[in-house]
XYZ file of C-alpha atoms in Angstrom:
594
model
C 127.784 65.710 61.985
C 128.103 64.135 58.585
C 129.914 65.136 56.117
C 128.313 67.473 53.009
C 129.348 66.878 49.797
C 130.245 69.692 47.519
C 126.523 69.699 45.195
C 126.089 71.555 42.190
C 123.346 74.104 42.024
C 120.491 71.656 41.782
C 118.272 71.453 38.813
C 115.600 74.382 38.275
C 117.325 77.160 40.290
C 116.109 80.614 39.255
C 119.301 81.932 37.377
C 120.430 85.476 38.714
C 119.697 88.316 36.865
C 122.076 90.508 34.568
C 122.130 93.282 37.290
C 122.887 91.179 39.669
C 125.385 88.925 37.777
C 126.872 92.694 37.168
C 127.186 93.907 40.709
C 128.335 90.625 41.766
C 131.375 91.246 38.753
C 131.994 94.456 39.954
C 132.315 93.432 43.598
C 135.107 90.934 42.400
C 136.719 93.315 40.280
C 136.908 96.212 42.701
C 138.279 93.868 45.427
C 140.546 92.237 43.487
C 141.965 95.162 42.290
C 142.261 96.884 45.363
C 144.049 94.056 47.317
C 146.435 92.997 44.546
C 147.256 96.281 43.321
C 146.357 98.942 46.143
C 149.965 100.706 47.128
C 151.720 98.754 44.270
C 151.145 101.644 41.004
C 151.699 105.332 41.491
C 148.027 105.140 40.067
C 146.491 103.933 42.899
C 148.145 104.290 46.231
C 151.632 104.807 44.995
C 154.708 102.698 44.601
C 155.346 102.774 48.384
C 157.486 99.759 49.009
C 161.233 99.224 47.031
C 162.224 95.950 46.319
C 162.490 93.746 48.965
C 164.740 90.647 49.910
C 167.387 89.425 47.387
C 165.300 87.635 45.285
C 163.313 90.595 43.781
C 165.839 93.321 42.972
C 168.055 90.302 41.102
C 165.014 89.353 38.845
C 164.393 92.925 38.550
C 167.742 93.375 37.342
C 167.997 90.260 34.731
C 164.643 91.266 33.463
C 166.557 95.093 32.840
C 169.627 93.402 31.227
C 167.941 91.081 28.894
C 165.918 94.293 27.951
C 168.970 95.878 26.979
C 170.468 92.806 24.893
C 166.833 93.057 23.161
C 166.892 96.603 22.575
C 170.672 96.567 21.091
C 169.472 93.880 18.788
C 169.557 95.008 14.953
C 167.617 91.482 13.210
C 164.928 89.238 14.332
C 167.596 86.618 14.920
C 169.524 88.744 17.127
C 166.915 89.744 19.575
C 165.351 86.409 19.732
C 168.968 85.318 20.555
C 168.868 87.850 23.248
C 165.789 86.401 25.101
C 167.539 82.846 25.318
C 170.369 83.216 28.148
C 169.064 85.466 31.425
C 172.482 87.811 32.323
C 173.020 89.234 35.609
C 175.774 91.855 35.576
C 176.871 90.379 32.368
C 177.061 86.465 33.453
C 174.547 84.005 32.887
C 172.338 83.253 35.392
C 170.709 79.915 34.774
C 168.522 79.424 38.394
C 165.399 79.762 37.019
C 163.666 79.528 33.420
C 162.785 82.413 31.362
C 159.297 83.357 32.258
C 159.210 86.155 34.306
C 162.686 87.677 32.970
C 160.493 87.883 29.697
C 157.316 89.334 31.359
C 159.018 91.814 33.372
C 161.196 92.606 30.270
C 157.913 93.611 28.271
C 156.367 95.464 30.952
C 160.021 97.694 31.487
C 159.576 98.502 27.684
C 155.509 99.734 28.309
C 156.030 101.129 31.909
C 159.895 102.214 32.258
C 162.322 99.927 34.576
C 160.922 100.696 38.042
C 160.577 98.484 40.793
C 156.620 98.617 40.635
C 156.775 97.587 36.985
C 159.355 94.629 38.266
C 155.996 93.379 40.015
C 153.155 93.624 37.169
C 153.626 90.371 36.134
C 153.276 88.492 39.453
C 150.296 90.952 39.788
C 148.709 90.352 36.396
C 148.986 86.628 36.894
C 147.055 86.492 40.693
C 144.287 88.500 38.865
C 144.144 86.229 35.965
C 143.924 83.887 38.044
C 141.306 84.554 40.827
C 139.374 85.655 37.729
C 139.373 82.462 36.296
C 138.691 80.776 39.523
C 135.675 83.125 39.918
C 134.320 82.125 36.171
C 135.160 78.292 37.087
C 133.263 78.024 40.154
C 130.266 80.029 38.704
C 130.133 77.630 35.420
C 130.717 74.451 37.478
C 129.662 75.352 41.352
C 127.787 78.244 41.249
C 126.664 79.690 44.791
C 130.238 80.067 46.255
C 132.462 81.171 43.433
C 132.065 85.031 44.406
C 133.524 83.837 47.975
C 136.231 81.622 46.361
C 137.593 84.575 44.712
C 137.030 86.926 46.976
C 139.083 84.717 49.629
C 141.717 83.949 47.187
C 142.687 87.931 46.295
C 142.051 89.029 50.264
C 144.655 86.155 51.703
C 147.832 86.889 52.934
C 149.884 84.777 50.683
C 148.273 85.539 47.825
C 148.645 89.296 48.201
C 152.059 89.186 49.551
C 153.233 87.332 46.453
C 150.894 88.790 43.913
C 153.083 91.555 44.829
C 157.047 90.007 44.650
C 159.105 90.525 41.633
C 159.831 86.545 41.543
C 159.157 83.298 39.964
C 157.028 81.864 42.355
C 153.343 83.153 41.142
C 154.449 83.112 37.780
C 153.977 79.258 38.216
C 151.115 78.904 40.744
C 148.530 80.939 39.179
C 149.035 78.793 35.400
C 149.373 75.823 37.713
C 146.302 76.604 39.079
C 144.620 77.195 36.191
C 145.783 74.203 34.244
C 144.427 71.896 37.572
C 140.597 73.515 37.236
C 140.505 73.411 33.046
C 141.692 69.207 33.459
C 138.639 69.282 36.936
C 136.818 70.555 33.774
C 137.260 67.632 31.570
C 136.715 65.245 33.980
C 133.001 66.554 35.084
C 132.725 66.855 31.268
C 134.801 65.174 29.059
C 135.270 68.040 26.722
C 138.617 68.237 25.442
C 138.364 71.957 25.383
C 138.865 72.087 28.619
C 141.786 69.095 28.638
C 143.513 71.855 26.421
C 144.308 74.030 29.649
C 146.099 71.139 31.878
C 148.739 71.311 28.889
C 149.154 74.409 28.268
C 149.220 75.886 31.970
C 151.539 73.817 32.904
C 153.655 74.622 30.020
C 153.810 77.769 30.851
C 153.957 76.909 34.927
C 157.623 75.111 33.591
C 158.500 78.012 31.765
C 158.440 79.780 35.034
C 159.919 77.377 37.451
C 161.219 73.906 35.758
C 159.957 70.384 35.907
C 158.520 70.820 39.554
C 155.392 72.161 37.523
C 154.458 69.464 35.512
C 155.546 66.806 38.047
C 152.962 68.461 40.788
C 150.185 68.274 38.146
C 151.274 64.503 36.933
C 151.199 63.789 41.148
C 148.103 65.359 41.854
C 145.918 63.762 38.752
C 147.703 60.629 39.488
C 146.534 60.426 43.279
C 143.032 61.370 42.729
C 142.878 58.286 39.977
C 144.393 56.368 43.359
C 142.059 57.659 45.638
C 139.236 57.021 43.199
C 140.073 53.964 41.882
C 139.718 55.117 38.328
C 142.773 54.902 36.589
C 141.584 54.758 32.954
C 141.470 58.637 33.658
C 145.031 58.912 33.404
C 145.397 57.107 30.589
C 142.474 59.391 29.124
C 144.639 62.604 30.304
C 147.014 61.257 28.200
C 145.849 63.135 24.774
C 148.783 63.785 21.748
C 147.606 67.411 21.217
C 148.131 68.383 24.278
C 151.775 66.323 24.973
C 152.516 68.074 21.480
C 151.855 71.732 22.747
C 153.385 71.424 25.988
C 157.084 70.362 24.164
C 156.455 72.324 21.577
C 156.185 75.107 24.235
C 159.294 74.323 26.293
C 161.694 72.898 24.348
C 162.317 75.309 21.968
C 163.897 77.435 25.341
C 165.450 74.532 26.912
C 166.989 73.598 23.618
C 168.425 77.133 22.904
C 169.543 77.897 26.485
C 171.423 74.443 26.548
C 173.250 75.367 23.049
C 173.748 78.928 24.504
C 175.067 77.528 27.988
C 176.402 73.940 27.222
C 176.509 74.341 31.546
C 172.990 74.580 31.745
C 171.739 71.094 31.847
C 174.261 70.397 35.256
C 173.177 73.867 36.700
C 169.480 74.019 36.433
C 168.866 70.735 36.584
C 171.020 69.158 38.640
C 171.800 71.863 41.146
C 169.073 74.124 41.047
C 166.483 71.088 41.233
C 167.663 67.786 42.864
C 170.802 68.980 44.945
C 168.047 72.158 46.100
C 165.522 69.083 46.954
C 168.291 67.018 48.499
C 170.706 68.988 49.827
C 171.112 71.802 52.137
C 173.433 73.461 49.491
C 171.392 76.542 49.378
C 171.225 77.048 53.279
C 167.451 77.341 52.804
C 167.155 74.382 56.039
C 163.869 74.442 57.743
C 162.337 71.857 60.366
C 159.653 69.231 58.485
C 156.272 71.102 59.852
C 157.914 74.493 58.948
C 154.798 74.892 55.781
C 152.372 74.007 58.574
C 153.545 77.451 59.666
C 153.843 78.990 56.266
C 150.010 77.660 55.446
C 148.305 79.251 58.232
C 149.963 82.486 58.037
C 149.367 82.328 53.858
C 145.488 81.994 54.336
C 145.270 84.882 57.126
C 142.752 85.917 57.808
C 140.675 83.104 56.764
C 143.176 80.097 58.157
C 140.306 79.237 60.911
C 137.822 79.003 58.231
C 140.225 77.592 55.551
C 140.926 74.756 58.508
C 137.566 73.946 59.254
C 136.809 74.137 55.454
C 139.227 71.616 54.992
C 138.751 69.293 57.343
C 134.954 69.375 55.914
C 136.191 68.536 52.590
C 138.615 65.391 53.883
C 135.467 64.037 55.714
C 133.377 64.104 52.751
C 136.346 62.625 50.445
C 136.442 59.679 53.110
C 132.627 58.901 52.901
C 132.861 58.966 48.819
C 135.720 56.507 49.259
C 134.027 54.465 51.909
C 130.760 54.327 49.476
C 133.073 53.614 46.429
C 134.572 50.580 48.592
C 130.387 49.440 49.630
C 129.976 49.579 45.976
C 132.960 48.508 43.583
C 131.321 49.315 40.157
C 130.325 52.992 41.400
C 133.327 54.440 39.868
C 132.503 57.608 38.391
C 130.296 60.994 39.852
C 126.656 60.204 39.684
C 126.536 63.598 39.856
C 128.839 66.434 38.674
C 130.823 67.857 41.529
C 130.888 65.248 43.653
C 134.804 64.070 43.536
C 134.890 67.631 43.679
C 136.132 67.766 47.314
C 138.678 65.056 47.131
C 140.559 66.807 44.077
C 140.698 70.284 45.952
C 141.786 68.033 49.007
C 145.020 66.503 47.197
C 145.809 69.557 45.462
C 145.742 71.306 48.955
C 147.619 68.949 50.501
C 150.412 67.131 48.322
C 152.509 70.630 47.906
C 152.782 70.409 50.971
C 153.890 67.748 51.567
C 156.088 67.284 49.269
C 157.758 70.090 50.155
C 157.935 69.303 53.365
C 160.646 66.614 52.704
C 162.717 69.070 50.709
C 166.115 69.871 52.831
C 165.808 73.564 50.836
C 162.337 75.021 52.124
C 161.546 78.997 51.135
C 157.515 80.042 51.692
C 156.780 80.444 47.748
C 157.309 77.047 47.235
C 153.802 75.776 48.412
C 151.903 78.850 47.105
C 150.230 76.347 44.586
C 148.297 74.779 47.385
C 146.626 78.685 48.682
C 143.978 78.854 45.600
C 142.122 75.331 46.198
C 142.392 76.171 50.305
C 140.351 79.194 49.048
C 138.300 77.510 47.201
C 137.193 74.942 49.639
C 136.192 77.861 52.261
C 134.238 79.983 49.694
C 132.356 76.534 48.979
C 132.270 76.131 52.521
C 130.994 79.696 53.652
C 128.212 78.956 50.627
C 127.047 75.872 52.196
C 126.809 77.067 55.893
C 124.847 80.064 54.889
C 121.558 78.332 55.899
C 122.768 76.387 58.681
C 125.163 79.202 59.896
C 128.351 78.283 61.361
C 129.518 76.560 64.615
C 129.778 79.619 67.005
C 133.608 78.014 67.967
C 134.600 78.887 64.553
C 132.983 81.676 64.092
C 134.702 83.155 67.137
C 137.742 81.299 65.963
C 137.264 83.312 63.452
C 136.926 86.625 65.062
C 139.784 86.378 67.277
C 142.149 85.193 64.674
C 141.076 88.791 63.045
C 141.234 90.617 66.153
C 144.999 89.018 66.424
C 145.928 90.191 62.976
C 144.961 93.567 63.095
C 146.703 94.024 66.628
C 149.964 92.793 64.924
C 149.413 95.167 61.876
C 148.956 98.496 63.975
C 151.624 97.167 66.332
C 154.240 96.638 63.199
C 155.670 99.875 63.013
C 156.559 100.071 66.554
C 158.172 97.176 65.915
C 160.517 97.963 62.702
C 161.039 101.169 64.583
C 162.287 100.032 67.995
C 163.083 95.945 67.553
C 161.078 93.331 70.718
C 160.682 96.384 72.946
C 157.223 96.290 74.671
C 155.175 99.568 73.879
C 153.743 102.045 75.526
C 150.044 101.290 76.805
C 149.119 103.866 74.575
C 149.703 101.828 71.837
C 148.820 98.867 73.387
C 145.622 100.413 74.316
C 144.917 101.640 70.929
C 145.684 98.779 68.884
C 143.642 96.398 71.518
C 140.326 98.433 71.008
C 141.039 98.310 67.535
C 141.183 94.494 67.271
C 138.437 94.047 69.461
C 136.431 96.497 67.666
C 137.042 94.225 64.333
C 136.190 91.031 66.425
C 133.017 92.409 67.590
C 132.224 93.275 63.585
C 132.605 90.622 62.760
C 130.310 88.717 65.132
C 127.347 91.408 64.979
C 127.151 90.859 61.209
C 127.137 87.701 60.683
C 124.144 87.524 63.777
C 122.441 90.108 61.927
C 122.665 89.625 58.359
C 124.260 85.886 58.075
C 127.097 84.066 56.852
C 126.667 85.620 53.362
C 127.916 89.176 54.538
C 131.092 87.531 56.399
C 133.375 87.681 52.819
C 132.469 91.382 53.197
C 132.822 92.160 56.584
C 136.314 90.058 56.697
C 137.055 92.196 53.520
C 136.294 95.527 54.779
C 138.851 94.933 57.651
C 141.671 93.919 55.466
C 140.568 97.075 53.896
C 141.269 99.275 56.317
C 144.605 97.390 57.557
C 146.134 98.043 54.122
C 145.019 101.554 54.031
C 146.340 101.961 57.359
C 150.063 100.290 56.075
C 150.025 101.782 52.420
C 148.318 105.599 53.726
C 145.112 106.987 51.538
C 145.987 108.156 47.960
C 146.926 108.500 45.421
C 144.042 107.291 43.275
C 144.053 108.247 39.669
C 145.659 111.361 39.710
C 143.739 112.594 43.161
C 147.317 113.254 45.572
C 147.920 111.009 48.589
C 147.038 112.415 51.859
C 150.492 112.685 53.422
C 150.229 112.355 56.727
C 148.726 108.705 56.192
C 152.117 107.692 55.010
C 154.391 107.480 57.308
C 153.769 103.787 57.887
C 154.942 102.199 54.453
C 157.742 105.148 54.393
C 159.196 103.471 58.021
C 158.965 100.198 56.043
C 160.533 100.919 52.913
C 163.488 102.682 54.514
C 163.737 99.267 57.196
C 163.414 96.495 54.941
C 163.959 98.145 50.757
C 167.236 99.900 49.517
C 165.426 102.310 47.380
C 165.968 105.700 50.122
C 169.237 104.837 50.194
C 170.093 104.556 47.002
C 168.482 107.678 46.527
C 170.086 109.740 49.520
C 173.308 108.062 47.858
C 172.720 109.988 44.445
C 173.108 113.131 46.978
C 176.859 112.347 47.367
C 178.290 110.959 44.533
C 176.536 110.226 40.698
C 174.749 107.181 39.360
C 178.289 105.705 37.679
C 179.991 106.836 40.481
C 181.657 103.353 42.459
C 179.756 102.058 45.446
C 181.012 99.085 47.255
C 179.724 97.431 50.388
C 181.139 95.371 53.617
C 179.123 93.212 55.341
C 175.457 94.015 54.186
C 172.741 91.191 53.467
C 172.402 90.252 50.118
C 169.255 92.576 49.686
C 171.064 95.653 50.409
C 174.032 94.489 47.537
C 171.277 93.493 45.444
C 168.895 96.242 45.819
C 171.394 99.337 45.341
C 173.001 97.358 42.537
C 169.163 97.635 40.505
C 168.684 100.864 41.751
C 171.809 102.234 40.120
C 171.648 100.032 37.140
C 175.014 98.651 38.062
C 176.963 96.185 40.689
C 178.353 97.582 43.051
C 181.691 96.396 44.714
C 182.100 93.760 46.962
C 184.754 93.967 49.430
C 184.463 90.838 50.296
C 184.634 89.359 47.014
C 185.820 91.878 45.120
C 188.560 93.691 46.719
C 188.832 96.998 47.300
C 188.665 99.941 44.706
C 191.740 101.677 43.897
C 189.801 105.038 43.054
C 187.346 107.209 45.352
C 184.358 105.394 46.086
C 181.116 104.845 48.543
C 180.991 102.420 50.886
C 178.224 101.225 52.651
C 179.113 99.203 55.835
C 176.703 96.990 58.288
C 177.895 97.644 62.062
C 174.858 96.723 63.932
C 172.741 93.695 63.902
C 169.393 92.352 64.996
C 168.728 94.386 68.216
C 171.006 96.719 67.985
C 174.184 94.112 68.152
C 177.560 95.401 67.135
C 179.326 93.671 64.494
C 182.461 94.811 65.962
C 182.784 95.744 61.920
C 184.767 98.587 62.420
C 188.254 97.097 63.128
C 187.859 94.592 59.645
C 186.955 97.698 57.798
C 190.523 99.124 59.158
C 192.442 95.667 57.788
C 190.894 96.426 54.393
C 191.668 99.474 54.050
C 195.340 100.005 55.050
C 195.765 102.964 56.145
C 193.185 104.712 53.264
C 191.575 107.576 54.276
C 187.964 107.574 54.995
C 184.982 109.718 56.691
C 181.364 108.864 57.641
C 178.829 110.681 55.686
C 175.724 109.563 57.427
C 174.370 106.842 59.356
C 171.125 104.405 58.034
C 169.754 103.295 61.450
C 167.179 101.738 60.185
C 169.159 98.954 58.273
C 172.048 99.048 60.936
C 174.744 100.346 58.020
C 176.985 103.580 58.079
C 177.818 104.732 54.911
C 181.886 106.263 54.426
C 183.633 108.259 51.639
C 186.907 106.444 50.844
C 189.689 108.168 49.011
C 191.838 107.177 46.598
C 194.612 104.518 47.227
C-alpha cells in the first residue's frame, strides 16, 4: 500500500453550508466542554475530585499566597512587586516560572480559592487550544479538522491534564499553538501567522522555562533538515517577533533574578540541567518509559493514533525520497504536502528527547498528544472512502473494550488493592466492554468511518458519567446514588474528606502535624487549611495540643511498623486515636500538650 499524502481539499469543492458549519461548531463545543470540564465545576457535574498528587495542591497553594501579597498591596508598584517572586508558606519557591501561579491567582479572585478553580487555567488552555486546532485544520485541511479536535479533547492525556492544577498544559497548549500559526507561514508566507510561533512560545516559557522555546527551535530546525530547506530558518528568523518574545520574558526573569539573586543557580541550573542530567529529583524511569506514557495518553485512540502515524512517516519518506530524485523540488507544489512530516517531528522529538532525560514525569511529553491527534483525525478523514483495515479497526475495538473493563473494574480496585473480584463483577464489566466493542464495529459497517469519532465519543461518554455520577448540570441536583464512584476516589487518592472530617475535631488554625504521609497528603491538608502543617520529621514536634495524622499501612495493606517511631517522638506524651482513614492507610491521634 502506498503511502497518501495529507491533500488539501481540492479545488472546486462545494463549501458546507452555514447550518451545517453550525452543527458541526456545536458538536465541537458540546464535546469539548463536556470532556474537559464534565465533573470539574459544581456547574456541571460537581467538583468531585480534591487535589491530587503533590504537585497540584502546592501550585494551588502559591497561586493562594501570591493572591494574598496582591491583595495586601496598597500602589501599583507594590502589587506588581507581589506577582514577581512565587511564595510557598512564606519562602520562595523558584521551580517553575510564573504562569500558572498568575492564572490561577486571577481565577481565585473571580471564583474563590477552591481546588476546582486551582484547575481553570489548565482547563481554559486545552479548550483554547483544541479550538484553535479545530479552526486550523478547517482553514488549512478542511475534511478532518472536526475529528482532530474531537480526538484531541476525548484522549486520555489531554483530559487528565486539562484537568491538573500544574504547569504542564500551561505550556503545551501555547506550544502547540505557536507550532500550527509558524505551519501557517510556511504554507503561506504571511507574517501574520509567523506572529504566533513568537508569541506562544513566549508564553509556553513563561510557563515552564527555556525547554519551550528550545522544542520549537528543534522541531523547525529538523523539518528544514529533513527538507533540505534551510533558508526557512533563516526566514523564521524575523526582529518583530525575537523583539516580542524578550520583551515578554525578560521583564519576569529580570525582576525575579533582582528579587531572588538565587534564582539564576536554582531554576536554571537545578531545576533544568541537573533535572535533565541528574537523578537529583528521584524522578528515574527506564529509556522506553514515554513509549508507555504515549499509548496510555492517546487512549482510546492509541491503535488509530499508531496506525495514523506510521501512515504519516511513510508518506514523509516518499516526499524525501522524491525530494532526493529531484534536487531543485524544494518547496510544496502543493499546500499541505510537508504537512505530514512536520506533525511527524513534532510527534516524535518530545519524545525523544525526553527519553534521554535521567528525571522523566508523564507531563513532560504532553506537547507531542495534539499533532498525534491531529494525524488520526486526518487519517480517519482520508479512510472514510476506502474504510479501514478490519485489523485496526478491531484493534480498535478491543483496545475500547479493554478500557472500559479497567474503568468499571477501578473502584474495586481502590477499594480492595490486586484482589481478583467476584464474577459478578467480572461478569458485568466483561459484557460491558464487549458490548462497546461490538458498537463500535456495527457502526462503522453500517454508517462508515465518519460516525467512528462519535461512536468512540459516546463511550468515553458514558465511562466518565459512570466515574464522575449524573448531575449536577446548571443548577439541576446530581442524582446521588451515581456518585459513589468519584466519592471512593477522592477519599483514596485527594486529602480534601479529610481535611474536612479534621475541621470536626479541632478548628482551621488549630496545629496539625503529620508522620510518615506522602507528600500529597502534607501538601493537600496544608491547601486545604490555608496553612502548613507540621512535619515531624522535619519539623519537630509541637509543644502545644495538636492533630496528628500518621501513615501505618502501605501498598496492600503493609504495616509500616510506624507505631513504635511514633512512641520515640513522642516521649512519653499522651495521645489517643480519633479515627482511622483506611482508605489512605493513615490513623489520625490527638496529642496533648508537652
Amino acid at each position: 500500500m502506498q503511502p497518501i499524502a495529507l491533500d488539501a481539499p481540492e479545488p472546486g469543492r462545494s463549501q458546507p453550508t452555514r447550518r451545517a458549519v453550525a452543527a458541526e461548531a456545536s458538536v465541537f463545543l458540546a464535546f469539548a466542554i463536556f470532556f474537559l470540564a464534565y465533573g470539574l465545576t459544581p456547574l456541571l457535574g460537581g467538583d468531585g475530585l480534591g487535589l491530587v498528587g503533590a504537585d497540584e495542591p502546592r501550585y494551588a497553594q502559591i497561586a493562594h499566597e501570591m493572591l494574598v501579597r496582591f491583595d495586601s498591596a496598597h500602589t501599583l508598584k507594590d502589587r506588581l512587586s507581589a506577582c514577581v517572586t512565587p511564595y510557598l508558606y512564606g519562602h520562595p519557591w523558584l521551580e517553575k516560572p510564573a504562569l500558572y501561579y498568575w492564572r490561577a491567582m486571577f481565577t481565585f479572585q473571580d471564583f474563590g480559592v477552591h481546588d476546582w478553580s486551582a484547575r481553570l487555567p489548565s482547563t481554559s488552555f486545552a479548550f483554547v487550544m483544541a479550538a484553535l486546532i479545530y479552526l486550523h485544520m478547517r482553514r488549512f485541511r478542511r475534511g478532518g479538522h472536526l475529528d482532530a479536535a474531537l480526538i484531541t479533547v476525548a484522549c486520555a492525556g489531554i483530559i487528565g491534564f486539562a484537568r491538573g492544577a500544574s504547569t504542564d498544559m500551561q505550556m503545551a497548549a501555547p506550544l502547540a499553538i505557536g507550532l500550527l500559526g509558524w505551519y501557517a507561514w510556511y504554507e503561506t508566507g504571511s507574517k501574520f501567522w509567523l506572529f504566533d510561533i513568537y508569541f506562544f512560545t513566549g508564553v509556553a516559557t513563561l510557563a515552564k522555562g527555556p525547554v519551550a522555546p528550545f522544542l520549537a527551535m528543534l522541531i523547525v530546525a529538523s523539518f528544514a533538515f529533513l527538507r533540505r530547506e534551510w533558508r526557512i530558518v533563516w526566514r523564521s528568523f524575523w526582529w518583530p517577533g525575537v523583539v516580542l518574545y524578550f520583551a515578554m520574558v525578560l521583564p519576569w526573569f529580570i525582576a525575579v533574578q533582582h528579587q531572588n539573586p538565587t534564582f539564576f543557580r536554582e531554576f536554571f541550573l537545578e531545576h533544568n540541567l541537573e533535572r535533565f542530567a541528574t537523578d537529583r529529583y528521584q524522578h528515574v524511569q527506564p529509556i522506553w518509559y514515554y513509549l508507555v506514557v504515549v499509548i496510555l495518553a492517546m487512549m482510546p485512540w492509541t491503535v488509530l493514533a499508531g496506525r495514523a502515524l506510521v501512515d504519516g512517516i511513510l508518506t514523509s519518506v516518499a516526499e524525501w525520497r522524491l525530494r532526493r530524485l529531484n534536487p531543485k523540488r524544494r518547496v510544496p507544489k502543493r499546500p499541505g504536502d510537508a504537512f505530514p512530516e512536520f506533525l511527524v517531528l513534532w510527534a516524535l522529538i518530545p519524545i525523544v528527547f525526553f527519553s534521554f532525560s535521567q528525571s522523566k514525569l508523564p507531563g513532560y511529553i504532553l506537547p507531542s498528544i495534539p499533532p498525534l491527534a491531529i494525524l488520526t483525525g486526518d487519517y480517519l478523514y482520508r479512510r472514510r472512502k476506502p474504510g479501514l483495515n478490519r485489523w485496526v479497526l478491531l484493534g480498535h475495538a478491543l483496545l475500547c473494550a479493554v478500557m472500559t473493563m479497567f474503568a468499571l473494574l477501578l473502584p474495586w480496585f481502590v477499594a480492595h488493592g490486586a484482589k481478583m473480584p467476584p464474577l459478578r463483577w467480572l461478569g458485568i464489566a466483561a459484557v460491558s466492554a464487549a458490548g462497546a466493542a461490538l458498537l463500535i464495529l456495527i457502526v462503522v459497517k453500517g454508517y462508515g468511518v465518519a460516525r467512528l469519532r462519535i461512536v468512540t465519543s459516546g463511550i468515553l461518554v458514558v465511562l466518565l458519567f459512570f466515574l464522575y455520577g449524573v448531575g449536577p448540570f446548571f443548577g439541576i441536583p446530581a442524582v446521588g446514588a451515581t456518585k459513589r464512584v468519584i466519592h471512593l476516589l477522592d477519599r483514596a487518592y485527594s486529602a480534601r474528606p479529610l481535611a474536612d472530617r479534621l475541621l470536626t475535631f479541632a478548628p482551621a488554625d488549630a496545629t496539625v502535624a503529620v508522620f510518615r504521609v506522602r507528600r500529597d497528603v502534607e501538601y493537600g491538608l496544608s491547601f486545604y487549611r490555608n496553612r502548613q502543617v507540621i512535619n515531624y520529621e522535619q519539623d519537630g514536634v509541637p509543644d502545644g495540643q495538636h492533630l496528628l495524622v500518621v501513615r501505618v499501612t502501605g501498598r496492600n495493606g503493609v504495616d509500616l511498623h510506624t507505631t513504635a517511631a511514633l512512641e520515640e517522638y513522642l516521649e512519653g506524651r499522651h495521645y489517643e486515636q480519633l479515627f482511622t482513614w483506611p482508605e489512605q492507610g493513615l490513623v489520625v491521634y490527638m496529642v496533648g500538650s508537652r
